[in-house]
CSV table of N, CA, C and O in Angstrom, one decimal:
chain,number,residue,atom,x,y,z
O,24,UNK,N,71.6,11.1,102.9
O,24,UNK,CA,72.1,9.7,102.8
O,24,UNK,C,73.4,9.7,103.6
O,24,UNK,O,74.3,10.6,103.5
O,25,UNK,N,73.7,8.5,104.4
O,25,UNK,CA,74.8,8.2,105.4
O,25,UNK,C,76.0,8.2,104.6
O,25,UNK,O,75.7,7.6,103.6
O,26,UNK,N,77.3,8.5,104.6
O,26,UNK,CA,78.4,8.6,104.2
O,26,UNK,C,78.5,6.8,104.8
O,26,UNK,O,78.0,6.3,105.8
O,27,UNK,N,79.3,6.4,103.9
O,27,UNK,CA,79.7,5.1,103.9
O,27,UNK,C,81.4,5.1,104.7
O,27,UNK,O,82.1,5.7,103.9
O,28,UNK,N,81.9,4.8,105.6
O,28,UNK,CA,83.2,5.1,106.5
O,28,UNK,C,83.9,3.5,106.2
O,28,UNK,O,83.3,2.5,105.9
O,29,UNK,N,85.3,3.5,106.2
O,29,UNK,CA,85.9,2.5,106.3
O,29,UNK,C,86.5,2.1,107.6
O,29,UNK,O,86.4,2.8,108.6
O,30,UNK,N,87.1,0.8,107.6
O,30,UNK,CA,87.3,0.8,109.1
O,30,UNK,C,89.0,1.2,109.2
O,30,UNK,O,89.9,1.1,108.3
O,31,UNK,N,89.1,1.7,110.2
O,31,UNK,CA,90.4,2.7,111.1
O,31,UNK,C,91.7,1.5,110.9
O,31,UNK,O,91.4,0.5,111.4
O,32,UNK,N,93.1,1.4,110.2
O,32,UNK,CA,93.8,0.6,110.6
O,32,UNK,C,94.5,1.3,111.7
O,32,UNK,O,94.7,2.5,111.6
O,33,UNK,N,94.8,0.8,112.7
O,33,UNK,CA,96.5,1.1,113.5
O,33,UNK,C,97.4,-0.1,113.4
O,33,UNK,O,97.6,-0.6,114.5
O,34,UNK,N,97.8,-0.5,112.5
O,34,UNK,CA,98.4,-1.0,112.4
O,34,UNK,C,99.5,0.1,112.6
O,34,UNK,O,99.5,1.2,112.1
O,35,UNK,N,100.8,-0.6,113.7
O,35,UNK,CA,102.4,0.2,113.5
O,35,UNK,C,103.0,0.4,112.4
O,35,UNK,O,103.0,-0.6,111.7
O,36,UNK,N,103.6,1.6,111.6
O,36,UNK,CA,104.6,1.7,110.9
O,36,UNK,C,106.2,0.7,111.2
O,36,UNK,O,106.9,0.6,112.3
O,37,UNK,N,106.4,0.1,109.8
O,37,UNK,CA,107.6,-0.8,110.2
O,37,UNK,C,108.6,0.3,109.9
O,37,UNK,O,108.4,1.5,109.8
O,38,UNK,N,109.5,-0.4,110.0
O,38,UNK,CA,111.0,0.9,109.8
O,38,UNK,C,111.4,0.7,108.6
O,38,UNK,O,112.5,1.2,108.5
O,39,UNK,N,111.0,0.2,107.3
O,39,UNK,CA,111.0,0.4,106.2
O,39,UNK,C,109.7,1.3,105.6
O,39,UNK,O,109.9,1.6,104.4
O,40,UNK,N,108.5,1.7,106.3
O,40,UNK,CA,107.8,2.4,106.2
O,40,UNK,C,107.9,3.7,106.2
O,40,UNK,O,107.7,4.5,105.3
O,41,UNK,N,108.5,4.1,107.9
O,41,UNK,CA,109.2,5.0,107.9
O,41,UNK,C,110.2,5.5,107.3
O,41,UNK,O,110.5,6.7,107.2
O,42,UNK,N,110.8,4.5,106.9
O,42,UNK,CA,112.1,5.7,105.4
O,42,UNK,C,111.4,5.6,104.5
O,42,UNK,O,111.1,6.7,104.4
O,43,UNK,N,110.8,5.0,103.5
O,43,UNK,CA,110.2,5.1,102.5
O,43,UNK,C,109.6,6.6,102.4
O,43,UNK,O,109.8,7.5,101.5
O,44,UNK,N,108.8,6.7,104.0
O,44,UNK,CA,107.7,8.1,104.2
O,44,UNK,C,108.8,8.9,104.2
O,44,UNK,O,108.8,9.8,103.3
O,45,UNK,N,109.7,8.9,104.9
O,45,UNK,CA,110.7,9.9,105.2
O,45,UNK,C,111.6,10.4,103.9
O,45,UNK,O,111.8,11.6,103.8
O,46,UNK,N,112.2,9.2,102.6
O,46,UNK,CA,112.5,9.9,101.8
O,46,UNK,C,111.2,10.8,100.7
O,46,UNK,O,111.6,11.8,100.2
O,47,UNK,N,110.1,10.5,100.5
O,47,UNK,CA,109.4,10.9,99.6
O,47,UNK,C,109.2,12.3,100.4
O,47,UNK,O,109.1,13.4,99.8
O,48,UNK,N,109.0,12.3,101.8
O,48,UNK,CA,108.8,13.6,102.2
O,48,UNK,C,109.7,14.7,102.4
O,48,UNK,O,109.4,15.9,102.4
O,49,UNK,N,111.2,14.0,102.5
O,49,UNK,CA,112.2,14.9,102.2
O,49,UNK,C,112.8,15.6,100.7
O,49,UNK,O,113.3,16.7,100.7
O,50,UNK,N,112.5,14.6,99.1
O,50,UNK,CA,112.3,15.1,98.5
O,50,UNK,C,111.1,16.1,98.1
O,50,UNK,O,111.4,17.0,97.3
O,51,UNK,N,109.8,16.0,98.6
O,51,UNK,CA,109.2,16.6,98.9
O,51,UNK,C,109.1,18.2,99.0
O,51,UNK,O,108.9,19.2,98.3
O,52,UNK,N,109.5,18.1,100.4
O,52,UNK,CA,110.1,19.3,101.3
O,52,UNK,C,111.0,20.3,101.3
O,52,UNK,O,111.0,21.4,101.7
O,53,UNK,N,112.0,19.3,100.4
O,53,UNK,CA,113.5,20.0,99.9
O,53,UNK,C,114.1,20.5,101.5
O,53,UNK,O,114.5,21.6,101.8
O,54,UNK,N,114.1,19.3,102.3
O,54,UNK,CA,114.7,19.3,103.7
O,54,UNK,C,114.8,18.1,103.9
O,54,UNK,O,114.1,17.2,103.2
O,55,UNK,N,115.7,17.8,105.1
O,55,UNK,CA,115.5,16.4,105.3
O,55,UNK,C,114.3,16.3,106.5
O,55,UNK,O,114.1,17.2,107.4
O,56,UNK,N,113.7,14.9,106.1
O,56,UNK,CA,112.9,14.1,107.2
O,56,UNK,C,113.4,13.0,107.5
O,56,UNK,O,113.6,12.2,106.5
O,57,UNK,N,113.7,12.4,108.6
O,57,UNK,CA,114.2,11.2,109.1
O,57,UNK,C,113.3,10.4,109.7
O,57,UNK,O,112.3,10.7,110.2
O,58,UNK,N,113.8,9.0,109.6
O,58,UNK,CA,112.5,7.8,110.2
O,58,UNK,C,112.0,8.1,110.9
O,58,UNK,O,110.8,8.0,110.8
O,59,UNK,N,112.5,8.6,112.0
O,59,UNK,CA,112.6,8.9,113.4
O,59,UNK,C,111.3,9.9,113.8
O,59,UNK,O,110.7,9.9,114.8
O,60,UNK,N,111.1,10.5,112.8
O,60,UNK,CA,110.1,11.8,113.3
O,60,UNK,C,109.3,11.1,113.0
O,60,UNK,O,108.8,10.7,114.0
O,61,UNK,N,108.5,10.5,111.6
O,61,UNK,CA,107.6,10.0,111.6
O,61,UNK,C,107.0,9.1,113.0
O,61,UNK,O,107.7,8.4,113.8
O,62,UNK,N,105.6,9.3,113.1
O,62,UNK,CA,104.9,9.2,113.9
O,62,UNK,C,103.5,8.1,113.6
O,62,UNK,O,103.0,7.2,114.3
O,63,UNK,N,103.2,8.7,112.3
O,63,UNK,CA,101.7,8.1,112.1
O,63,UNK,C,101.5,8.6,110.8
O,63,UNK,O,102.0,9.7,110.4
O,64,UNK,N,100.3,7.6,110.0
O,64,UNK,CA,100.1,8.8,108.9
O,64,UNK,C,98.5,7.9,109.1
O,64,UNK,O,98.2,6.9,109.6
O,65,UNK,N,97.5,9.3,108.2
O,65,UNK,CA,96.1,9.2,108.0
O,65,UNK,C,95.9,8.8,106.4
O,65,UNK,O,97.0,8.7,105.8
O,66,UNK,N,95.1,8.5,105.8
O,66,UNK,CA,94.7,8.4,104.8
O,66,UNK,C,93.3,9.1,104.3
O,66,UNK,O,92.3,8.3,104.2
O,67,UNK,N,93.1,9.8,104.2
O,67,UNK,CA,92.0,11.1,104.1
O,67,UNK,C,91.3,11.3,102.2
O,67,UNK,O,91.3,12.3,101.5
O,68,UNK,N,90.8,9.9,101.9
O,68,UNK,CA,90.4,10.2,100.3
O,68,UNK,C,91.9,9.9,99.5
O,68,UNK,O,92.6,9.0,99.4
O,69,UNK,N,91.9,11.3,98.9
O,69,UNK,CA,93.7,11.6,98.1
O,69,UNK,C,94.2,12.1,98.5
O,69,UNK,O,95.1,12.7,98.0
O,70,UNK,N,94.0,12.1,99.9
O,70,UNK,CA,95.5,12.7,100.8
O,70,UNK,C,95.9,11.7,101.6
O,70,UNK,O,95.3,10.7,102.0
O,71,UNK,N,97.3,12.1,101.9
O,71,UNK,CA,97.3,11.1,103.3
O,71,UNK,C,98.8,12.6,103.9
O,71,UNK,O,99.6,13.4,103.4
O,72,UNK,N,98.2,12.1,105.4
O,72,UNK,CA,98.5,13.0,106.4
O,72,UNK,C,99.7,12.7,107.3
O,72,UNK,O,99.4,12.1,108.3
O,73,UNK,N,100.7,13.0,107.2
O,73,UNK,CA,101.9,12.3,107.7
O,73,UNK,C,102.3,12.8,109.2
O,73,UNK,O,103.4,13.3,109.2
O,74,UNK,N,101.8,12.7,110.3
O,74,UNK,CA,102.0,13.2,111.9
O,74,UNK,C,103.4,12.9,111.7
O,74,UNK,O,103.8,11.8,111.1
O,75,UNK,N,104.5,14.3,112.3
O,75,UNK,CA,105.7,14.4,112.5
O,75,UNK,C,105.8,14.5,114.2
O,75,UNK,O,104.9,14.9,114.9
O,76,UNK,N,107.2,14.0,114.9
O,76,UNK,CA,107.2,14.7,116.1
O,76,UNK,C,107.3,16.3,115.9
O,76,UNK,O,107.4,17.1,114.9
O,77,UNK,N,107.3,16.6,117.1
O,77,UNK,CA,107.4,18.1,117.5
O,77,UNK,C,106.1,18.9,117.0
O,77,UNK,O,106.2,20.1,116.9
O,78,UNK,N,104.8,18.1,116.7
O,78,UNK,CA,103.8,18.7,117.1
O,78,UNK,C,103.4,19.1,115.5
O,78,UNK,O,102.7,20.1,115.3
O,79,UNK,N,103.9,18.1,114.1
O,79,UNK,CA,104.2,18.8,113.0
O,79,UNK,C,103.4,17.9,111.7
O,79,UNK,O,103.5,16.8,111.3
O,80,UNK,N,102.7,18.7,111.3
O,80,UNK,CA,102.1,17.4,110.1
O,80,UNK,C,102.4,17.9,109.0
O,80,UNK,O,103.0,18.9,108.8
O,81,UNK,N,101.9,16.9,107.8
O,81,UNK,CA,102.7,17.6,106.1
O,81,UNK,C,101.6,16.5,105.7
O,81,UNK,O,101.5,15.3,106.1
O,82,UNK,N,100.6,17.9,104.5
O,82,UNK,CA,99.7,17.0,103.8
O,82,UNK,C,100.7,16.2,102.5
O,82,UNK,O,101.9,16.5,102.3
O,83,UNK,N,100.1,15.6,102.0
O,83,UNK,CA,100.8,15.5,100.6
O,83,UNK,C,99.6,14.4,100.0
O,83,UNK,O,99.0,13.5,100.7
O,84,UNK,N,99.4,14.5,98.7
O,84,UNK,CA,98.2,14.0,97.8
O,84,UNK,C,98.6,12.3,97.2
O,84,UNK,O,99.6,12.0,96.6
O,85,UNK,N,98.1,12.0,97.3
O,85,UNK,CA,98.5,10.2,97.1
O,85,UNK,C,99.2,10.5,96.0
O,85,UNK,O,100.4,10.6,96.2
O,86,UNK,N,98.8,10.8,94.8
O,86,UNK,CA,99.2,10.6,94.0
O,86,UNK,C,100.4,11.1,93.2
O,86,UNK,O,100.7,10.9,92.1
O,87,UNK,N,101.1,12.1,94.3
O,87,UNK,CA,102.2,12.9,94.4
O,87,UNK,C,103.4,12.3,95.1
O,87,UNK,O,104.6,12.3,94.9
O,88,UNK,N,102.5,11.7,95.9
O,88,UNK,CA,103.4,10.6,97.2
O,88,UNK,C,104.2,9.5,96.4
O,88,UNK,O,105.4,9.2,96.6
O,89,UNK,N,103.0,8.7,95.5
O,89,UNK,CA,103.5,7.6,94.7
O,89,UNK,C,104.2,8.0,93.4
O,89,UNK,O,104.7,7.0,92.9
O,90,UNK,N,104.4,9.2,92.8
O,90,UNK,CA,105.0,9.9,91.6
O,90,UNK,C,106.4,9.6,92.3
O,90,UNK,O,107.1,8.7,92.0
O,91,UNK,N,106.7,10.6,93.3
O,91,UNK,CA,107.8,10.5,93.9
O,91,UNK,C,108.7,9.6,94.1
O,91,UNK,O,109.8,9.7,93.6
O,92,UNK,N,108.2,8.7,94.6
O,92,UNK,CA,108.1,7.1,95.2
O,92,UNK,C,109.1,6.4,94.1
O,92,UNK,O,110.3,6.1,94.1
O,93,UNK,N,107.7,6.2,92.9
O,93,UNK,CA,108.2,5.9,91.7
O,93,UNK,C,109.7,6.4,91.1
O,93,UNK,O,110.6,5.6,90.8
O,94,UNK,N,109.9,7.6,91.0
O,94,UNK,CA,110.9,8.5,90.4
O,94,UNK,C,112.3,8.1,91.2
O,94,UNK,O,113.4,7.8,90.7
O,95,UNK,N,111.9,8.0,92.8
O,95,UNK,CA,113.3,7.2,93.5
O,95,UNK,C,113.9,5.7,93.0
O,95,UNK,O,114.9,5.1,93.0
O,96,UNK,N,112.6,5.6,92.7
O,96,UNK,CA,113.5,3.5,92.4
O,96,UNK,C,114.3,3.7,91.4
O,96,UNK,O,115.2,3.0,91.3
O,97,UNK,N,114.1,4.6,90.7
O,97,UNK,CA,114.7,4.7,88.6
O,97,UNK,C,116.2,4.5,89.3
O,97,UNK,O,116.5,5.0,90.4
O,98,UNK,N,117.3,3.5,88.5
O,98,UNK,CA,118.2,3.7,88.6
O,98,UNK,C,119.3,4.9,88.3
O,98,UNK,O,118.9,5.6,87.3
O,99,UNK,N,120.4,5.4,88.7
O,99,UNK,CA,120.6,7.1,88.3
O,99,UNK,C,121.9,6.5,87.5
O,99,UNK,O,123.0,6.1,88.1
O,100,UNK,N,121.7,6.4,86.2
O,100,UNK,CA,122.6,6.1,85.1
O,100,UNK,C,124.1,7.1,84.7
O,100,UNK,O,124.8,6.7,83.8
């Protein structure tokens, strides 16, 4: 049976995309990532695949991405 495919966005990343991606990937990484490198990201199931410049990718699992995510808005009391 044919795998069912979605269709491809390219839509550009805005520059609030790119910091969003770049902080969850820097707490992440426990390094910094800056808007700047971001390049592109895939969406692969429960991953999604973040293309860095300099030839560099970083998986990371949706729902690790959005834990993260979440954890940054909390205000720090």
């Amino acid at each position: 049976m044919p795998r069912a495919t979605l269709p491809r966005t390219t839509a550009p990343l805005s520059s609030d995309d790119k910091g969003t991606i770049a902080a969850v990937l820097t707490w992440d990484l426990c390094k910094p990532v800056t808007p700047e490198e971001i390049e592109a990201i895939q969406v692969n199931g429960e991953w999604v695949a973040v293309r860095l410049s300099c030839q560099r990718a970083v998986p990371i699992h949706r729902d690790v991405f959005r834990s993260i995510r979440q954890q940054q808005s909390y205000p720090l009391n």
